[in-house]
PDB file of C-alpha atoms and ligand atoms in Angstrom:
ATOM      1  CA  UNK S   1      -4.835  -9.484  -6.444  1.00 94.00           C
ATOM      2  CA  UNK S   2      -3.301  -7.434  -9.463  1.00 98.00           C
ATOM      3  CA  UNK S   3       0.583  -8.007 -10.377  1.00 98.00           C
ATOM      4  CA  UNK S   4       2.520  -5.932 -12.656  1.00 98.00           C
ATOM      5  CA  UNK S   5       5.788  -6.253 -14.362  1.00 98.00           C
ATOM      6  CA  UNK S   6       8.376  -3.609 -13.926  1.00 98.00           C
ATOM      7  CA  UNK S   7      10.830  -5.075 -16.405  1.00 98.00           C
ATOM      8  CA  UNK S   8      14.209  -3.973 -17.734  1.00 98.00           C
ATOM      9  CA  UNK S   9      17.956  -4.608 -18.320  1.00 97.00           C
ATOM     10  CA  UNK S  10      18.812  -3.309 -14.625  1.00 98.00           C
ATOM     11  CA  UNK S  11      22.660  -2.752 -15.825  1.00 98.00           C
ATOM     12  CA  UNK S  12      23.221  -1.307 -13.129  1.00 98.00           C
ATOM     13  CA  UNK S  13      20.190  -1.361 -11.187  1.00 98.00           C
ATOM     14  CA  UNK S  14      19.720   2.878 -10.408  1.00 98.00           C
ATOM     15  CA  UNK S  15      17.742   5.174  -7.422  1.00 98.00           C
ATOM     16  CA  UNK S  16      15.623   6.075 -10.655  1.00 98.00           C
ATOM     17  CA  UNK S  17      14.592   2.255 -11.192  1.00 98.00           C
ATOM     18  CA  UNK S  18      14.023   1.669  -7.683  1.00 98.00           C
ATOM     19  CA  UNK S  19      11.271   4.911  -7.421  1.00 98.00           C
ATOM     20  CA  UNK S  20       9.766   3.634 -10.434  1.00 98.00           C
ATOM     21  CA  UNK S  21       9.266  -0.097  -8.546  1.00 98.00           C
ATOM     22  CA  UNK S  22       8.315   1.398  -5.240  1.00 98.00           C
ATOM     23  CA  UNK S  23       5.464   4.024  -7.689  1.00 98.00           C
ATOM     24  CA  UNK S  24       4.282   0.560  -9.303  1.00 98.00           C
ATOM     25  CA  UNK S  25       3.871  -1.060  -6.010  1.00 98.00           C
ATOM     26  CA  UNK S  26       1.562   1.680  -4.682  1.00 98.00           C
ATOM     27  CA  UNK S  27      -0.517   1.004  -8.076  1.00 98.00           C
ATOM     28  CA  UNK S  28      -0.766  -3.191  -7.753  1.00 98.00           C
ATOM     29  CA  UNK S  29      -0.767  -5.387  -5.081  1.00 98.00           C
ATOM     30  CA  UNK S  30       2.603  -7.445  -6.468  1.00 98.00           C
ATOM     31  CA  UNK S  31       5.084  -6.210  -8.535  1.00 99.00           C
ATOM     32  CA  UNK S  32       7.768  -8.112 -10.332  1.00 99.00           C
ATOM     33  CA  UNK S  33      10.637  -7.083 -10.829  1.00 99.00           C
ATOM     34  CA  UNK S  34      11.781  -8.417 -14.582  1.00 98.00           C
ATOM     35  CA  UNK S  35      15.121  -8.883 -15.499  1.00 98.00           C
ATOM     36  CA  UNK S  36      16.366  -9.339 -18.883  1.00 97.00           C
ATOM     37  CA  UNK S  37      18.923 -11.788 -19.478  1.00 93.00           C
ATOM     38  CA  UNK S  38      18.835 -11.263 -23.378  1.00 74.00           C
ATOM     39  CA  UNK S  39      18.607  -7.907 -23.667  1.00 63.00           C
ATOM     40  CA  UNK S  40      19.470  -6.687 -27.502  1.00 69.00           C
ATOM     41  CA  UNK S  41      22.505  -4.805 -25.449  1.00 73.00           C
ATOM     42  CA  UNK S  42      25.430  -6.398 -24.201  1.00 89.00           C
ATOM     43  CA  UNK S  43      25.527  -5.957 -20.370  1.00 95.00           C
ATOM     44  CA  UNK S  44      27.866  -4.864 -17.938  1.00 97.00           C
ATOM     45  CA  UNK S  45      26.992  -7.285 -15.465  1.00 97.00           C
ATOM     46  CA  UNK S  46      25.838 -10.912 -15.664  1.00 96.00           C
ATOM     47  CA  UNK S  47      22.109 -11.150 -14.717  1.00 97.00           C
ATOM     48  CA  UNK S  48      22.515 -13.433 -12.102  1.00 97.00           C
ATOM     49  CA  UNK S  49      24.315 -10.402 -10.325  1.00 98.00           C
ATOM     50  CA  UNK S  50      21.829  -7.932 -11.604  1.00 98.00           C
ATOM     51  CA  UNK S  51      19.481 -10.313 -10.046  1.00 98.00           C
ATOM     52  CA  UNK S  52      20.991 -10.894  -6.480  1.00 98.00           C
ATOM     53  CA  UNK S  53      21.765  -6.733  -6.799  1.00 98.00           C
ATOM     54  CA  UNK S  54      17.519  -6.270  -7.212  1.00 98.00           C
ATOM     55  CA  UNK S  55      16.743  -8.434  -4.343  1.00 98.00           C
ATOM     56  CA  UNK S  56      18.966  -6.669  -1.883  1.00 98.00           C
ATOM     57  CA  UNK S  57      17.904  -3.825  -3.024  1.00 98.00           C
ATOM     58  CA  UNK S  58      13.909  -4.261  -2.452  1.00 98.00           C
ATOM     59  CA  UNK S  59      14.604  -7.094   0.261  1.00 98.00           C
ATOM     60  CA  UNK S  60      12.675  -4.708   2.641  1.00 96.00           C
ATOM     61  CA  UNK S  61       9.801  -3.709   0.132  1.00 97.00           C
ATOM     62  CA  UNK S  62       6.977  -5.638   1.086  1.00 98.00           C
ATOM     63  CA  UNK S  63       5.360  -7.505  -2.045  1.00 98.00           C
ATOM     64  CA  UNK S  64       7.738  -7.009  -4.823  1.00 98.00           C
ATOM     65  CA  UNK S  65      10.127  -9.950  -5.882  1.00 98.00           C
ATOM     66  CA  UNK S  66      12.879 -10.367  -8.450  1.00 98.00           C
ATOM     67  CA  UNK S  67      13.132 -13.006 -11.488  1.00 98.00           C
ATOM     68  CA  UNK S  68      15.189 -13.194 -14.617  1.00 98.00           C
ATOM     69  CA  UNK S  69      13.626 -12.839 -17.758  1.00 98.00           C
ATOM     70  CA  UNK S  70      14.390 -15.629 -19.942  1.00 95.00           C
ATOM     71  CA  UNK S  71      13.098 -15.098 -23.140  1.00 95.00           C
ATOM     72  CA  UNK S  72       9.989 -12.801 -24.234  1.00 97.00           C
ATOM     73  CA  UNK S  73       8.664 -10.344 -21.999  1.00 98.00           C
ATOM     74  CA  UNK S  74       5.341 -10.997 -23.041  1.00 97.00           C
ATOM     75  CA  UNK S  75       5.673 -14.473 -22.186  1.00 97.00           C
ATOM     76  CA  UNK S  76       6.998 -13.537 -18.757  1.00 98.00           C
ATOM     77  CA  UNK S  77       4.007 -11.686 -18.134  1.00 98.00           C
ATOM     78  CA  UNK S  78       1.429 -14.264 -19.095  1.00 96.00           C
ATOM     79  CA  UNK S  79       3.422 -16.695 -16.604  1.00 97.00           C
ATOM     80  CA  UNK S  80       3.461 -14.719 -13.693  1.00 98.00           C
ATOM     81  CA  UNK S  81      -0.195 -13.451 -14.296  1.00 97.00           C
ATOM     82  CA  UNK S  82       0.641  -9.932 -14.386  1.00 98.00           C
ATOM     83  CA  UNK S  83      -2.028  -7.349 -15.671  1.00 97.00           C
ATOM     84  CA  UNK S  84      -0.156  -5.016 -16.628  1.00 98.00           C
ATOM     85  CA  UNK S  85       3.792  -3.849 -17.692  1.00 98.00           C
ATOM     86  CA  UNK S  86       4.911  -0.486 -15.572  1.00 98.00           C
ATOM     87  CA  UNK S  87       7.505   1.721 -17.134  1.00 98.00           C
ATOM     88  CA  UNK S  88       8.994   4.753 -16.045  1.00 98.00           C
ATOM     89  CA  UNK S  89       9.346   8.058 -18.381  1.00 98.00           C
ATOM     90  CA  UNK S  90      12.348  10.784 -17.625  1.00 96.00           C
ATOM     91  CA  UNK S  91      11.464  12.988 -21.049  1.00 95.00           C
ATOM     92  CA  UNK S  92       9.980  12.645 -24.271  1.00 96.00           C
ATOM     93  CA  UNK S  93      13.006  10.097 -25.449  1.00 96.00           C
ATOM     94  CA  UNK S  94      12.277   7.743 -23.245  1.00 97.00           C
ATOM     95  CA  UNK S  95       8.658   7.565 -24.716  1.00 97.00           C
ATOM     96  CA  UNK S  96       9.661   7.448 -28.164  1.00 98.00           C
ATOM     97  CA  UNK S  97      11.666   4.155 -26.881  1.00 97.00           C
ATOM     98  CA  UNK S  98       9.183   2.695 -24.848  1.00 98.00           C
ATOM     99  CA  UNK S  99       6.180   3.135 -27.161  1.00 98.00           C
ATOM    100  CA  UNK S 100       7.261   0.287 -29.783  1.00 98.00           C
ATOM    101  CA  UNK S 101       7.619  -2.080 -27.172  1.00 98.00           C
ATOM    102  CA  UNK S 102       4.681  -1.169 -25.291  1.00 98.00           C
ATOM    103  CA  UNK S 103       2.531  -1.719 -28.876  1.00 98.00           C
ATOM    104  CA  UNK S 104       4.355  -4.915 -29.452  1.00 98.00           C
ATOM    105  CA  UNK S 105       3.808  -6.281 -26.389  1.00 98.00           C
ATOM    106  CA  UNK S 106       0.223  -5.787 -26.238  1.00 98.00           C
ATOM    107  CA  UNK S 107       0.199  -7.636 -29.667  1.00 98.00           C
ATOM    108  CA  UNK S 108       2.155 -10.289 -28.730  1.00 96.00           C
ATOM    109  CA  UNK S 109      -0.008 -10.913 -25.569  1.00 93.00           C
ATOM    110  CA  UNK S 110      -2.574  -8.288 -24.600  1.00 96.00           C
ATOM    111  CA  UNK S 111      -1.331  -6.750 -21.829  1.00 97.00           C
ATOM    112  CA  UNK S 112      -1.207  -2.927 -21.338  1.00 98.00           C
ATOM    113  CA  UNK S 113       1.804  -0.773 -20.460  1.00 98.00           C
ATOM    114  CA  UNK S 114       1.203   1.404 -17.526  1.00 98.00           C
ATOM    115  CA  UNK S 115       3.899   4.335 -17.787  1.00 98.00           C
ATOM    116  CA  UNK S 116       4.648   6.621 -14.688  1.00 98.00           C
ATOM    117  CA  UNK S 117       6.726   9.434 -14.326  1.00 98.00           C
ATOM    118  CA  UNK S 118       9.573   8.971 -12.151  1.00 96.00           C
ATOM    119  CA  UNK S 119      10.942  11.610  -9.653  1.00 98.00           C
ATOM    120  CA  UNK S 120      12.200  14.595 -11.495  1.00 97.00           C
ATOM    121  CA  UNK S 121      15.158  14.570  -8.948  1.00 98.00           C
ATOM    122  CA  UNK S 122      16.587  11.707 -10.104  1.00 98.00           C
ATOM    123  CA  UNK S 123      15.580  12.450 -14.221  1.00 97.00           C
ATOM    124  CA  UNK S 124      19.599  12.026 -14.587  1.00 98.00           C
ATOM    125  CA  UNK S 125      20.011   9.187 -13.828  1.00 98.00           C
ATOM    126  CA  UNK S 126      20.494   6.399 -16.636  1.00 98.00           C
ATOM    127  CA  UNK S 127      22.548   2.968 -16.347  1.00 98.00           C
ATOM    128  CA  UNK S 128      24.495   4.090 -19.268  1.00 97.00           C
ATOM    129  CA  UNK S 129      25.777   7.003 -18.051  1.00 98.00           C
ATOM    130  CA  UNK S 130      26.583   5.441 -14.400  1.00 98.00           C
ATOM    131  CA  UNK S 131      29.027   3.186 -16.240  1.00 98.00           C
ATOM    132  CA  UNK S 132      30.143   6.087 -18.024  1.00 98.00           C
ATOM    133  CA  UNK S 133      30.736   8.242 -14.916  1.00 98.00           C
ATOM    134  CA  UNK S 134      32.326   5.170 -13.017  1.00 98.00           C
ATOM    135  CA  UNK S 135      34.568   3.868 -16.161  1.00 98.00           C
ATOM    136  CA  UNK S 136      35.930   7.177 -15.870  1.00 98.00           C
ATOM    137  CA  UNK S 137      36.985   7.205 -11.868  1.00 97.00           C
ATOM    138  CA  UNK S 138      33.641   9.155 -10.782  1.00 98.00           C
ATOM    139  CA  UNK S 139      31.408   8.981  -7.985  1.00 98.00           C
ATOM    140  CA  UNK S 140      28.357   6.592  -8.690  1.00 98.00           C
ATOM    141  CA  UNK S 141      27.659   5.923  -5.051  1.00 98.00           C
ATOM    142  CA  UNK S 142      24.563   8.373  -4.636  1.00 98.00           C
ATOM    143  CA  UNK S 143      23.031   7.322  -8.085  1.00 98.00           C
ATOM    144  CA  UNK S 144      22.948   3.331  -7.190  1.00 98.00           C
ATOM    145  CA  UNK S 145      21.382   1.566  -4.477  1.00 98.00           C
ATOM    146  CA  UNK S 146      23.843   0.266  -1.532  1.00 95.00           C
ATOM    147  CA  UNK S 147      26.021  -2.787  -2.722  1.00 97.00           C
ATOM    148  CA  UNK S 148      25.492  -1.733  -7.341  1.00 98.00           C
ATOM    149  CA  UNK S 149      28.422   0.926  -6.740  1.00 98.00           C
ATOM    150  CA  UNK S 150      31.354  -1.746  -5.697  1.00 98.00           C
ATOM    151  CA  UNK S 151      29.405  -4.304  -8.149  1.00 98.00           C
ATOM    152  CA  UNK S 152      29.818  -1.905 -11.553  1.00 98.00           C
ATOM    153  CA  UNK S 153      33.172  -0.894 -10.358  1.00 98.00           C
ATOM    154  CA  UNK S 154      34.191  -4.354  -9.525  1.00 98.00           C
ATOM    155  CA  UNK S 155      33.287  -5.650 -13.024  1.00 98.00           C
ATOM    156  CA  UNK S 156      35.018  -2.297 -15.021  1.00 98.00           C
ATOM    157  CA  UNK S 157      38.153  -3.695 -12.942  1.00 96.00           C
ATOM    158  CA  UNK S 158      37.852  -7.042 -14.400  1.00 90.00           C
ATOM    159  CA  UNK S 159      37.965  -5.385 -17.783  1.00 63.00           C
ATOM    160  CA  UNK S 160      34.335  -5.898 -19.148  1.00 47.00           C
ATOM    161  CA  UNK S 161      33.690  -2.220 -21.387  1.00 46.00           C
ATOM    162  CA  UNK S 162      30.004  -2.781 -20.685  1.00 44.00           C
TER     163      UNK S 162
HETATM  164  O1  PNS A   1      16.085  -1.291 -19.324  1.00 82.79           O
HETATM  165  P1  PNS A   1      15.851  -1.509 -20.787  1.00 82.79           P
HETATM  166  O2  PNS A   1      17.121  -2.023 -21.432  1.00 82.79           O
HETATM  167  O3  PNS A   1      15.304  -0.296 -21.480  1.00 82.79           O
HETATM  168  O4  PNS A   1      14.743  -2.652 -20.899  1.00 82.79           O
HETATM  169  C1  PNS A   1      14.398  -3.205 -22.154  1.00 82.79           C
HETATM  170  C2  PNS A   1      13.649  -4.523 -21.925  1.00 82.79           C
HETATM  171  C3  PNS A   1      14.505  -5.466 -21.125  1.00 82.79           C
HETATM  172  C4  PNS A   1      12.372  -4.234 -21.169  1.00 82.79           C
HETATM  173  C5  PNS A   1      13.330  -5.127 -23.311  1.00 82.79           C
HETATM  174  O5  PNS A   1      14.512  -5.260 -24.030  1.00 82.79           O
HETATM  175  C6  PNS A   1      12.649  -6.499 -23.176  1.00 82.79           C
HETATM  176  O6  PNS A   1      11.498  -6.565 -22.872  1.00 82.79           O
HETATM  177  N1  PNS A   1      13.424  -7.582 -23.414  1.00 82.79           N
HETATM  178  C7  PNS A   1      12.917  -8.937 -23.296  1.00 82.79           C
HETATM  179  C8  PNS A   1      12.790  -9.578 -24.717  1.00 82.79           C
HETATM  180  C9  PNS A   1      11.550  -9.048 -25.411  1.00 82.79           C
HETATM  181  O7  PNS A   1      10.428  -9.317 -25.009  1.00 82.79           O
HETATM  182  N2  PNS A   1      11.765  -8.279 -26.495  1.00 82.79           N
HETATM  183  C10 PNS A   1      10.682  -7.647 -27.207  1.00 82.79           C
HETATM  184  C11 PNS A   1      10.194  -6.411 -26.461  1.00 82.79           C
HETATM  185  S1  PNS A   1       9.004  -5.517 -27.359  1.00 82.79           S
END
């Protein structure tokens, strides 16, 4: 049985993220769903949220689960037994992001990065700029799955800038 990682900051969990997953899972027979609760950038939304947001999200996806991330990805992966880190690319920026990571990860523990390219439909979409659309009163609704919508709006409200 092969398991990948599908990690990230998931702040707010998008349609774009959830593609990416659902690509992964038709790669490896697991995928886990990684994420961070130290990311380098201060989140929106607590990652116990971003957590209990994932699983409702893939509740109905047969063989992909949800964890937090504690410390180093790498680490994650060697504990879950993962062969492998998926990633998804929207344009050449998100490469030049991703390809640090991807080299120190495989020199902090081996393990390759898989990247896949996500639906061009929904090559918008970013977490920063759904905050950004909702912080200013617009629809997020069709960019988020079902529940991440009231979630980001509910913590703008409570006066977190994200
Ligand atoms: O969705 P993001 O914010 O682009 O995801 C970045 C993430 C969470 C994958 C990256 O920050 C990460 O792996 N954080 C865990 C800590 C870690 O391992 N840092 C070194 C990565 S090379």
């Amino acid at each position: 049985m092969t398991t990948a990682v599908c990690p990230g900051s998931f702040d707010p969990l998008t349609l774009g993220h959830v593609d990416v997953v659902r690509r992964a899972r038709s790669m490896f027979d697991e995928v886990v769903v990684g994420v961070a609760r130290n990311s380098s950038k201060a989140s929106l939304l607590p990652v116990e949220e971003r957590v209990a947001l994932a699983r409702a999200a893939f509740a109905d996806v047969d063989g992909v689960r949800v964890e937090a991330v504690d410390g180093l990805l790498a680490d994650f992966v060697r504990t879950v037994g993962a062969v492998a880190v998926v990633k998804g690319l929207r344009g050449g920026a998100d490469f030049d992001a991703e390809l640090p990571m991807a080299l120190m990860n495989r020199h902090l523990s081996g393990v390759e990065t898989v990247f896949v390219v996500g639906d061009q439909a929904l090559a918008h979409i970013a977490s920063s700029l759904v905050k950004d659309v909702a912080r200013y009163g617009g629809p997020i609704d069709d960019l988020v799955p079902a529940g991440v919508a009231e979630a980001v709006r509910a913590a703008l409200r409570g006066g977190d800038a994200g």
